[in-house]
Structure formats: structure tokens, C-alpha cells
Short mmCIF file of C-alpha atoms (C1' of nucleotides) in Angstrom, two decimals:
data_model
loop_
_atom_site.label_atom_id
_atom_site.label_comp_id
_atom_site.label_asym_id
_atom_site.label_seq_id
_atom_site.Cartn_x
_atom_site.Cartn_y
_atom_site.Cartn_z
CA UNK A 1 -6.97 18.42 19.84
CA UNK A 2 -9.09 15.42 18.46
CA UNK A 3 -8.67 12.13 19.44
CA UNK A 4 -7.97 11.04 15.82
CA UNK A 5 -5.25 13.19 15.74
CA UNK A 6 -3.63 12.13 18.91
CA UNK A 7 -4.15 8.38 17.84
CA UNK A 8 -2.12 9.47 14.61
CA UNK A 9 0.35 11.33 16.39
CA UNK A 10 1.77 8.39 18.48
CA UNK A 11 1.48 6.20 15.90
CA UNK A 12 3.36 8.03 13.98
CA UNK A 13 6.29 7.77 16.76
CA UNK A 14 5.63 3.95 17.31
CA UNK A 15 6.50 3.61 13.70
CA UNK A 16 9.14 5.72 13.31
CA UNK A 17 10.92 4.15 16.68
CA UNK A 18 9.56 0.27 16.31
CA UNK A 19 8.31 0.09 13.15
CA UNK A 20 5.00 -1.66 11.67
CA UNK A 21 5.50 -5.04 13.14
CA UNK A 22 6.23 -3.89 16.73
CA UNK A 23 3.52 -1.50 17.40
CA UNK A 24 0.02 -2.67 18.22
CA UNK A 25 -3.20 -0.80 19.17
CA UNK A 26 -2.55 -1.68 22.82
CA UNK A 27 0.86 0.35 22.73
CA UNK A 28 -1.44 3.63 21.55
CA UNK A 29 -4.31 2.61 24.37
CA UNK A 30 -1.28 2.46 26.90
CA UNK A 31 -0.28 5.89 25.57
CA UNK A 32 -3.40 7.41 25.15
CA UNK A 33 -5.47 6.69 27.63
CA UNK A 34 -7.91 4.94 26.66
CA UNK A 35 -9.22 1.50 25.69
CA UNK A 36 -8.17 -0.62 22.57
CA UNK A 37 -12.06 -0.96 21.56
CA UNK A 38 -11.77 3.09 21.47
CA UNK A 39 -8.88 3.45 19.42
CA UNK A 40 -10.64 1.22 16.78
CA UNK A 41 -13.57 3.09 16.94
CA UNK A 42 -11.57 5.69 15.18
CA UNK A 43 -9.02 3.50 13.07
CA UNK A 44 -10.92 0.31 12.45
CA UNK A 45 -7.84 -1.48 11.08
CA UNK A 46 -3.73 -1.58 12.12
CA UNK A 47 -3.65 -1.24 7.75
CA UNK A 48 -6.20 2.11 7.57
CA UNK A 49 -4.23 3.73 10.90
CA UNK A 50 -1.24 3.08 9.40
CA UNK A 51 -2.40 4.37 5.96
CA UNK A 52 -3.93 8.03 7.71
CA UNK A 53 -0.29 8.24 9.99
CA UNK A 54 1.63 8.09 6.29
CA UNK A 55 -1.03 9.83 3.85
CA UNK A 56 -0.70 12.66 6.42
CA UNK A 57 3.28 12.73 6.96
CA UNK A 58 3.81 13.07 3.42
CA UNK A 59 1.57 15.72 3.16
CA UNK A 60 3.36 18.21 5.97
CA UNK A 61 6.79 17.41 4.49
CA UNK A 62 5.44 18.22 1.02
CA UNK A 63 4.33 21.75 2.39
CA UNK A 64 7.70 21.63 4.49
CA UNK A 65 9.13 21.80 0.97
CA UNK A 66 7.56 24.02 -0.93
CA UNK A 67 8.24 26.82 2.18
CA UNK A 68 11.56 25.96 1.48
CA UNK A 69 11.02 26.80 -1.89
CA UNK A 70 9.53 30.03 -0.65
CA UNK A 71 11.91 31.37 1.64
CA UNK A 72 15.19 29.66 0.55
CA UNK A 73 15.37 30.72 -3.45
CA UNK A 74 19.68 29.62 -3.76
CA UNK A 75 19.70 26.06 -4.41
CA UNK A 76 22.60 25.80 -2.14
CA UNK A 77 20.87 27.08 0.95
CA UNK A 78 17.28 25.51 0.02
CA UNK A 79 19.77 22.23 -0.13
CA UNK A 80 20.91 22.53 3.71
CA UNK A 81 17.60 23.10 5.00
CA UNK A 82 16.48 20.18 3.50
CA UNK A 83 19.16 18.26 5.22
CA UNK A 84 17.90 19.83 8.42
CA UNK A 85 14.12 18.40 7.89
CA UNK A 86 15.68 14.71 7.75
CA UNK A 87 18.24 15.08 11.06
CA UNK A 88 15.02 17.09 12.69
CA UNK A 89 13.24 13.52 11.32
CA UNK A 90 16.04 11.44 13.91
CA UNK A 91 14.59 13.43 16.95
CA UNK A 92 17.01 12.30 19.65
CA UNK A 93 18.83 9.69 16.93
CA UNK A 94 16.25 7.29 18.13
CA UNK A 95 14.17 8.00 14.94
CA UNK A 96 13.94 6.83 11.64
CA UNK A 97 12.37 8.38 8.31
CA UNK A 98 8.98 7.00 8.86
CA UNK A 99 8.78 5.85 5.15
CA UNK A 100 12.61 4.29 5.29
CA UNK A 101 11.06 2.60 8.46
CA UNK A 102 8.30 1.30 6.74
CA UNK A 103 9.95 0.68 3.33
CA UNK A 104 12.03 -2.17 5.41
CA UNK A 105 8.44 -3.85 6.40
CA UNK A 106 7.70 -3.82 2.85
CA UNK A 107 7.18 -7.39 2.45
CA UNK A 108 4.47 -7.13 5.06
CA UNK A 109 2.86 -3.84 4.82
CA UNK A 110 -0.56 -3.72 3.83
CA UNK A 111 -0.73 -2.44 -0.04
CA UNK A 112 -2.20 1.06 0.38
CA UNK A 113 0.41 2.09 2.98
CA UNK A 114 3.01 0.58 0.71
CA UNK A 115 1.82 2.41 -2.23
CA UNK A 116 2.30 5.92 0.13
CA UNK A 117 6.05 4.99 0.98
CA UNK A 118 6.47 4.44 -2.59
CA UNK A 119 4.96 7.92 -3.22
CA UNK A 120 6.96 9.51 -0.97
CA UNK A 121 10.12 8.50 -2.40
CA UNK A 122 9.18 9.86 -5.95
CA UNK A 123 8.42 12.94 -3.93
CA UNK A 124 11.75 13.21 -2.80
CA UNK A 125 13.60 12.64 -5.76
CA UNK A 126 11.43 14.66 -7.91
CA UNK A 127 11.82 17.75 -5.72
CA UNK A 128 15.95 16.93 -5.29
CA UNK A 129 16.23 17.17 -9.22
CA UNK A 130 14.85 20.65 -9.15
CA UNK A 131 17.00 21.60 -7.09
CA UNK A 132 19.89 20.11 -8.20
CA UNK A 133 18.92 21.19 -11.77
CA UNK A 134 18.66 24.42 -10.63
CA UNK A 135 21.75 24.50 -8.38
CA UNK A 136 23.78 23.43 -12.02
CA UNK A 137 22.21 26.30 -14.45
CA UNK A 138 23.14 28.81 -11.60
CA UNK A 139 26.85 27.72 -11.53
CA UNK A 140 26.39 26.41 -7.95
CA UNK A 141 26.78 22.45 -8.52
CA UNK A 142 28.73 20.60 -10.73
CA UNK A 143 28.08 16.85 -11.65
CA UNK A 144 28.23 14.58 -14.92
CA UNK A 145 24.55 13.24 -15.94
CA UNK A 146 21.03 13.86 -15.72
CA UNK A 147 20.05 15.31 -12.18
CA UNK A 148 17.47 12.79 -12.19
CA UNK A 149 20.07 9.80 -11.27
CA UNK A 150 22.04 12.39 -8.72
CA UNK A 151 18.76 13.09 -6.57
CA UNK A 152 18.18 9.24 -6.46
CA UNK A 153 21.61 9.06 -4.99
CA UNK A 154 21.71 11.80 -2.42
CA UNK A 155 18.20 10.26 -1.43
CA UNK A 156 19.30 7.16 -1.26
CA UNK A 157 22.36 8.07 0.67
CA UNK A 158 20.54 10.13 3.28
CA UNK A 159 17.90 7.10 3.84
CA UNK A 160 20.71 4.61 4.67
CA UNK A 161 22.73 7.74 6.91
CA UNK A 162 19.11 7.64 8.82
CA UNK A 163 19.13 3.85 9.13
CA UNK A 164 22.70 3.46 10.30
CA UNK A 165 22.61 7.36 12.32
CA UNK A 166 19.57 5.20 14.35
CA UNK A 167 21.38 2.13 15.13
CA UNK A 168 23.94 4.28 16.94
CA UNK A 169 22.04 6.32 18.26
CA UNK A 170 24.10 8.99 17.08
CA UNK A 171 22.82 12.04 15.17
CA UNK A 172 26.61 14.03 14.85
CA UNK A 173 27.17 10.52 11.97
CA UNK A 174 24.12 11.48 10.27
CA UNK A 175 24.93 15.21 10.24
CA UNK A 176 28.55 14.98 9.09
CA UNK A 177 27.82 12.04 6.43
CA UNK A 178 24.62 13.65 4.89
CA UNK A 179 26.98 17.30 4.41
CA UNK A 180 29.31 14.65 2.56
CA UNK A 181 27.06 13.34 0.40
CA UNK A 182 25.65 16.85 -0.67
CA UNK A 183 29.35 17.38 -0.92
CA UNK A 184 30.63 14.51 -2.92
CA UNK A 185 27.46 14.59 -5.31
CA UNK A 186 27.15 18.47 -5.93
CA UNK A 187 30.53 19.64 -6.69
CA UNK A 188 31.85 16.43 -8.77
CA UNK A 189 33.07 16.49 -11.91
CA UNK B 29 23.39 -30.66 5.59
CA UNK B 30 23.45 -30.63 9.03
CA UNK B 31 19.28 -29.64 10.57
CA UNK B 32 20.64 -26.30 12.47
CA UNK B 33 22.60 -24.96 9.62
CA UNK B 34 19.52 -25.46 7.37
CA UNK B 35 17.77 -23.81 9.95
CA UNK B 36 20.02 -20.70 10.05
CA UNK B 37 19.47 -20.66 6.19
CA UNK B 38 16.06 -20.45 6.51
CA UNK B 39 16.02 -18.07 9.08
CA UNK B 40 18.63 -15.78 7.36
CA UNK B 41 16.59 -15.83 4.34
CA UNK B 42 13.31 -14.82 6.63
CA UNK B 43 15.16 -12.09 8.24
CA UNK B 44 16.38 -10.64 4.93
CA UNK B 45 12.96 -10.42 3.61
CA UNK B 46 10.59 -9.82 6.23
CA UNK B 47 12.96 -8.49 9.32
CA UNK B 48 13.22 -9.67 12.76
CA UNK B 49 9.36 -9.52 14.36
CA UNK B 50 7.54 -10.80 11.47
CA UNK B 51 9.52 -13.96 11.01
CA UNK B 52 8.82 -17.01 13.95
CA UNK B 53 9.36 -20.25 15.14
CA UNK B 54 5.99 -20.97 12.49
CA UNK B 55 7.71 -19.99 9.34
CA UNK B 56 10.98 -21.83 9.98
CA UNK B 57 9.09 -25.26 10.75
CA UNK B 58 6.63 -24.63 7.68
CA UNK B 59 9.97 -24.26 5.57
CA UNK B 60 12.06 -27.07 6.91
CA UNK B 61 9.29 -29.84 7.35
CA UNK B 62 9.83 -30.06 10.89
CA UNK B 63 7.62 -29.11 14.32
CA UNK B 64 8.31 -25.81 16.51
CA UNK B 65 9.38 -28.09 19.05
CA UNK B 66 12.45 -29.85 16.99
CA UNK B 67 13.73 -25.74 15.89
CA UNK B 68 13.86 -24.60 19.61
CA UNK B 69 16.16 -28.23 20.13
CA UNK B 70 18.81 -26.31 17.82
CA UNK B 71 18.13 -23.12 19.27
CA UNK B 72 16.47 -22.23 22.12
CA UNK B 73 15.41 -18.81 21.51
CA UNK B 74 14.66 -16.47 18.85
CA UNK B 75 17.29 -14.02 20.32
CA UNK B 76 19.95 -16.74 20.16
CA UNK B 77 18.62 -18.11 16.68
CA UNK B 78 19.00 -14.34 15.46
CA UNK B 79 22.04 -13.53 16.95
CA UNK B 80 23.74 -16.68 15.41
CA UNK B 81 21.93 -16.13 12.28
CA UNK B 82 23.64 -12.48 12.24
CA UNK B 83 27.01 -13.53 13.29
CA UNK B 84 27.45 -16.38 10.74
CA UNK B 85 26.86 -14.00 7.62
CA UNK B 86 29.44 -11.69 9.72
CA UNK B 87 31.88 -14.54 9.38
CA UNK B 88 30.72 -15.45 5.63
CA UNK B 89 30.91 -11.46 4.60
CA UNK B 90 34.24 -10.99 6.39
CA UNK B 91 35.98 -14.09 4.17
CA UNK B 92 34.67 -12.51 0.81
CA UNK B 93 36.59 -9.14 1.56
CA UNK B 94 39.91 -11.30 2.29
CA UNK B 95 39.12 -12.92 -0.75
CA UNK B 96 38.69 -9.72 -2.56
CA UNK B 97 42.12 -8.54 -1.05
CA UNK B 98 43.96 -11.68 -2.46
CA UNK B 99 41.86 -11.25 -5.58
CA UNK B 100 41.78 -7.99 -6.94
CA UNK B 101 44.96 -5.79 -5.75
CA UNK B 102 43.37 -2.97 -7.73
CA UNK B 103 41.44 -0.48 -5.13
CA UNK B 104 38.75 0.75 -8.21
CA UNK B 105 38.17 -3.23 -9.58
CA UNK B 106 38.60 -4.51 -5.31
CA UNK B 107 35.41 -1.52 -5.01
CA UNK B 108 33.44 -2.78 -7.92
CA UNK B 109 33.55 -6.43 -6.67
CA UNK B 110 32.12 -5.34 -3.29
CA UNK B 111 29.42 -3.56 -4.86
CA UNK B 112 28.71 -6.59 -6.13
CA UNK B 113 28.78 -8.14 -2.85
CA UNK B 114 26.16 -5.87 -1.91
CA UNK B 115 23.53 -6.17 -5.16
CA UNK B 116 23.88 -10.17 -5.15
CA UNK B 117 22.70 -9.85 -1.36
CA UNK B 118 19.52 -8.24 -2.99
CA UNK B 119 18.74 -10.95 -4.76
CA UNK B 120 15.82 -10.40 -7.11
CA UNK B 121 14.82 -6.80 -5.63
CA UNK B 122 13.22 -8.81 -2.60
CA UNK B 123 16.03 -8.94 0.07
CA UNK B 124 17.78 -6.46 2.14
CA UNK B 125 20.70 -6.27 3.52
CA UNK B 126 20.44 -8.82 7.16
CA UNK B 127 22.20 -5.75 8.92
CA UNK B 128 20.38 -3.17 7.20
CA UNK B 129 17.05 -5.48 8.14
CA UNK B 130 18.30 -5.89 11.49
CA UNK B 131 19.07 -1.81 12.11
CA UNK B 132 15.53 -1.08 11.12
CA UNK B 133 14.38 -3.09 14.06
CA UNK B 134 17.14 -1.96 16.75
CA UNK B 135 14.47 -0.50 19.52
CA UNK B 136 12.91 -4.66 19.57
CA UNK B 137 16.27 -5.99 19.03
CA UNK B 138 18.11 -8.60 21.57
CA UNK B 139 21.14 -6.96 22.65
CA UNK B 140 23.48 -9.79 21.78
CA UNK B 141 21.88 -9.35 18.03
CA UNK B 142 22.55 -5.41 17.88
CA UNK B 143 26.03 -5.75 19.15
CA UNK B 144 26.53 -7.56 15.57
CA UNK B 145 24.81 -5.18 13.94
CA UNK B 146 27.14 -2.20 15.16
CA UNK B 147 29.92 -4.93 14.76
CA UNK B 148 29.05 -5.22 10.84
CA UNK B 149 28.70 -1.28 10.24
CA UNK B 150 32.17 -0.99 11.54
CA UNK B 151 33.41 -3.89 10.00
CA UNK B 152 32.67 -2.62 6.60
CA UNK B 153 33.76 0.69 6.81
CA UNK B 154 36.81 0.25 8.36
CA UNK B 155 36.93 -2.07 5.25
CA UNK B 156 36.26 0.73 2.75
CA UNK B 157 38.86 3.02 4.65
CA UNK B 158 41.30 0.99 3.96
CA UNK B 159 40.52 0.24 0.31
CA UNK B 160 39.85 4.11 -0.22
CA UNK B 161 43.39 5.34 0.99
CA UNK B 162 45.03 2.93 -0.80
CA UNK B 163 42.98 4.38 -3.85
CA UNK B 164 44.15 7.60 -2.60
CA UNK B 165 47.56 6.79 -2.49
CA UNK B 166 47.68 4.98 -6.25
CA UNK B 167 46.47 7.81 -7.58
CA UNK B 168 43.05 6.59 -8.48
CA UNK B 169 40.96 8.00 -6.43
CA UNK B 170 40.44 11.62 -5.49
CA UNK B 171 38.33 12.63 -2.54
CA UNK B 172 38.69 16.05 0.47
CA UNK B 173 39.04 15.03 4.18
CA UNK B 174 39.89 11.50 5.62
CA UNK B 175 39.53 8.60 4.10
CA UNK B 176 36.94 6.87 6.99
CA UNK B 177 34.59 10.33 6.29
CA UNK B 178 33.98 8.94 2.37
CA UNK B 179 34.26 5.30 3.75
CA UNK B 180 31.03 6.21 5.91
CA UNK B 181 29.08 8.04 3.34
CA UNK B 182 29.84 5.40 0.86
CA UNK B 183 28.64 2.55 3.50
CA UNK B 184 25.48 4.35 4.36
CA UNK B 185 24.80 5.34 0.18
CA UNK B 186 24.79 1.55 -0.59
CA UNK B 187 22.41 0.47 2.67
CA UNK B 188 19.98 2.91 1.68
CA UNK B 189 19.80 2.07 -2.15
CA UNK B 190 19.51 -1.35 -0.55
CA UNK B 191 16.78 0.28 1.35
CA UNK B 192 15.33 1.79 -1.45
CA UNK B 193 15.95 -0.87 -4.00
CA UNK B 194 14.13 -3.26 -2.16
CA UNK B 195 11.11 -1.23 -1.39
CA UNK B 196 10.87 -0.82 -5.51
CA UNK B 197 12.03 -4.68 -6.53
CA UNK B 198 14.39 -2.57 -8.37
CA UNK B 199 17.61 -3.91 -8.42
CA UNK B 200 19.31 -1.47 -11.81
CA UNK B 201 17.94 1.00 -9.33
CA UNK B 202 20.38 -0.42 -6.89
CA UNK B 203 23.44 -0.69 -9.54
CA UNK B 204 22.70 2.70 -10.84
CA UNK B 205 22.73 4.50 -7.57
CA UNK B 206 25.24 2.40 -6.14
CA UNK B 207 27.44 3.70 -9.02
CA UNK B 208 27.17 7.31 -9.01
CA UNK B 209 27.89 7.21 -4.83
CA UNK B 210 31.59 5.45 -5.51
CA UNK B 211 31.89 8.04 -8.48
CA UNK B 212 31.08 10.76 -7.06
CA UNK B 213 32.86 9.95 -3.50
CA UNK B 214 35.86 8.96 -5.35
CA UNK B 215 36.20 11.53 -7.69
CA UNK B 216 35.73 14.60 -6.42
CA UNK B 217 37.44 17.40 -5.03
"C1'" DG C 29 16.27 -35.32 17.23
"C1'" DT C 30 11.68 -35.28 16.51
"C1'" DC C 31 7.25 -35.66 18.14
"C1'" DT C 32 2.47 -34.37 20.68
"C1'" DA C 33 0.58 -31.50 23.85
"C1'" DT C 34 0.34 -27.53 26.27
"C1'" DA C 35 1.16 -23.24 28.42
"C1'" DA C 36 0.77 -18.02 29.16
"C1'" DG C 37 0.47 -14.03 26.83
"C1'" DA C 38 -0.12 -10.88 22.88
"C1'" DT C 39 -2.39 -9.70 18.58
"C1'" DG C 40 -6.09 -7.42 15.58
"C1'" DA C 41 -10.73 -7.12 15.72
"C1'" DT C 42 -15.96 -7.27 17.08
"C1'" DA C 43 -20.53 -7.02 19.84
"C1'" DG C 44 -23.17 -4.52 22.53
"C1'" DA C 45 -24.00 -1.62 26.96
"C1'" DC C 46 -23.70 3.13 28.59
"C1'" DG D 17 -16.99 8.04 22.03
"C1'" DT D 18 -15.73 5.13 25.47
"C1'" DC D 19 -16.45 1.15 27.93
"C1'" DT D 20 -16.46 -4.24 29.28
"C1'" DA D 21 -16.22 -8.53 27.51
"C1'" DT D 22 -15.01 -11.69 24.24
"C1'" DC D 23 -13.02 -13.96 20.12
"C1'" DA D 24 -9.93 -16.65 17.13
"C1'" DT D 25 -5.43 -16.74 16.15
"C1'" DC D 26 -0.67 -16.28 16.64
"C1'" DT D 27 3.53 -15.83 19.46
"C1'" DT D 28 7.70 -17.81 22.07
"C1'" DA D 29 8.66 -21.38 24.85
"C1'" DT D 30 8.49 -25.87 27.76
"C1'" DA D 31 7.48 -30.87 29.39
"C1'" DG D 32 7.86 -35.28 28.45
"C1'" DA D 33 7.07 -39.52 25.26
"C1'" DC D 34 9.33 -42.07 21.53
#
DNA sequence: GTCTATAAGATGATAGAC
DNA sequence: GTCTATCATCTTATAGAC
């Protein structure tokens, strides 16, 4: 496995557990191996590294979701899996999202990376309408409005089960609050 | 004004927009006109600084639900008014929540400061339980399961719209969202 | 209570040898 | 690609004068 890669892969986890303020390139030199000077040689700023670790998360989860959309055609199944990719996200419950981690250093997050976390959000709620649309011409759901504003809130709400599941450290909150929300939101009136 | 109360306004205001590692001792004595030296006479640590920072607007949050208890009797208008709590603690789209700040950064976190943290999630939705079965019981709300279940989901909907709100510097975002939750938690089957 | 001065350590980043 | 060495700057925090 390249070095690149490695560098990416704990960043990834020293963002998703500390955040962008708390990591530093000596954190990934303790972790790695090797020197500070090295890990710039491949990531010659905290903004670019940062950049690569979210450019390239966003772009497994979006093929995470269209095999969903592969193997999982009912709305109502393709739904729970879905769940299951965000508590997978919590590891231990000492994870968060690594976009809801880095949309709370928004103020000082470096503009490209900011423009990813952005990204990914519109991701998220893009895909959730399908699927919600979908769910409501099959008979499976049931909610007032445009699916649009019910995937912003089922995102939403699974962000903030994330943020408060990691606090506790307790991934059986974030399991039984996200199956509410899917609840509550899908078979309203 | 007395120097450390302006101090914990300052700091509150630092914490709800840039989060606990990327505000310091710096900022705080930029803001208020005074040296570094003259903050760490009030307090004489960041952990300490935070931790009363986090337990005042504990105090100050805890006095606007009494006030919403003696206020509005109704448990639909007494909901409405906190949601209100929690988009006027936006601000303009550019502050989140201090607890919802604070969670994001619970790995670097004093222990004194996190024990607030945990002490404000449960705070509010042992809050919401109460106002929710009482909306249960009047006959205005309608909801499966226990009341603290839909208390939770509600509590973690609104931090992550916060979450999410922020990240945009949308704040209809936030009143949209934020909306749709209590209806759909409160109205369904 | 506020100041100057200072400390010890961390930070992101660079130059240049091997 | 990795290393040693170095840099300027920032961090939290303290000592002691006024």
C-alpha cells in the first residue's frame, strides 16, 4: 500500500476522532513512522491533506450508495442499509461523520475542504429524496410535502444522532434514535 | 460589567463559532482590550475558562425552559418557543450550538467541560420528555413508544440542523428542518 | 487588576543532504 | 522518499513590577 494512502488513511481517523484543529502532521509521523518533513513531501499543506482525506471519502460512500442501489431495489430495505453505513461511520462510538466533524470547524477550514463537506451534504440529501420519493409512489412511506424537505430532515437528524451518539460514547443511542427518525419521518401523515 | 463576565462573553461567543482548540488566550485579549496575562487573573486555565463558560449558558438555558413552563402552558406553543430557543442561538447562520460545539471536540475536551456537555444533552431531553407526554396526554400530540425515545430523536434532529445550518449560513434551513422533525415526531403513528 | 517579560512546547512548513 | 536541521509563529501558562 502507498504511503499516500496510508498518510490519508490516518488522517482520515484523526479527523473523524479529533477533528481539524487537533490533528497535526506530527500525530500522522507518530503513527506512521516516519518523519514530519516526509509526510509533507507527499501532502505539502494541513489544507491539501485535508482536502485528498475528504475528496476521497465522499467518493467511496458515493459508490457505497449506488451498490445499495444495486443490490437493495425496496426503498425500505435500501433505507436500513443506509442507516448501517452511518453507525458503521461511529466505529466503536468514538467516531464522527467525517464531514459533520468537519462541518463544526467550518469557520476555520480551509475553503476547498469546506466546499467538499458542503458537497457531501447535497449528496446525501439528493440521494435520500430518491429514495424517499420512491419509497412514497410504491406505497411504502407516507409523509405530507416534497421529499426534498423530508431527506434534509432525516439527514439532519442522523448528523446530530452521530454528534450526540459520540459524546457518549454510545452507539445502541445512535442505532435506536436513527430507526426513529426513519420511523417518525416515513410513515407520517 | 464586571472584566470576567465580559470575558466569559467573549469566550462563549469564540466557542460557538470556532469550537474549543481554535479559540485562545490571543483572541479573548484582542477582543477585550486587555493582555493574556490580565485573562489568566480571572481564569487560570483554558479548561476552567471553558468549563465555566459551558456551565453558565447551562444555568442561562435552564431559566428560559422555567420561563417557558410559566409562560406557555400549551405543550405545541411551549415546543415552538424552544425551537426558537434553539434558532436564536444560531444567530446569523454563524453559531452553533456551545454543546453541540463542545461534543464535536469531546476526544480534546477537559473532563470537567464534557461532564457539562453530557449534563446539557440530558438536561434537554429530559426537558422534551416531559413536554412531549404532557402533549400526549392533552391530546395534541400523537407519537408510538415512550415519550424520552421521540424526546431523543427530536434533541439530536435540532443539533444536527444546527450542525448543518451552520455549515450552510442557512438559518430557514434550520427553521424548515427543525419543523418537519417536531411534525413528524409528534404526529405520527 | 493590569502590565511587561518570559518560558517551554507545539504548530505548519522549508532547505538541503543522502 | 526519507532524513536532519531549522524557521517563524503560535500556544498555554507563570513571575514579578506597578
Amino acid at each position: 500500500m502507498a504511503t499516500a494512502d496510508r498518510i490519508l488513511d490516518i488522517a482520515e481517523n484523526l479527523v473523524q476522532t479529533r477533528g481539524y484543529e487537533a490533528f497535526s502532521y506530527a500525530d500522522i509521523s507518530a503513527a506512521l513512522g516516519i518523519r514530519k518533513a516526509s509526510v509533507h513531501h507527499h501532502f505539502a499543506t494541513k489544507a491539501e491533506l485535508t482536502r485528498a482525506v475528504a475528496a476521497r471519502y465522499r467518493g467511496v460512500f458515493a459508490d457505497r450508495l449506488r451498490a445499495l442501489e444495486r443490490e437493495f431495489p425496496d426503498p425500505t430495505r435500501r433505507l436500513m442499509r443506509y442507516l448501517r453505513l452511518f453507525q458503521e461511520a461511529l466505529h466503536d462510538g468514538d467516531h464522527m461523520c467525517l464531514y459533520g466533524m468537519l462541518a463544526s470547524d467550518t469557520q476555520t477550514l480551509p475553503a476547498a475542504v469546506r466546499d467538499e463537506v458542503l458537497g457531501f451534504f447535497a449528496d446525501q440529501e439528493k440521494w435520500l429524496t430518491g429514495v424517499i420519493a420512491a419509497g412514497r409512489a410504491a406505497g411504502e412511506f407516507r409523509f405530507d410535502g416534497k421529499p426534498a424537505g423530508t431527506a434534509a430532515a432525516l439527514f439532519a437528524g442522523l448528523e446530530g444522532a452521530m454528534l450526540v451518539a459520540r459524546a457518549r460514547g454510545d452507539v445502541p443511542y445512535f442505532a435506536a434514535v436513527a430507526l426513529r427518525l426513519v420511523g417518525a419521518l416515513t410513515s407520517g401523515g
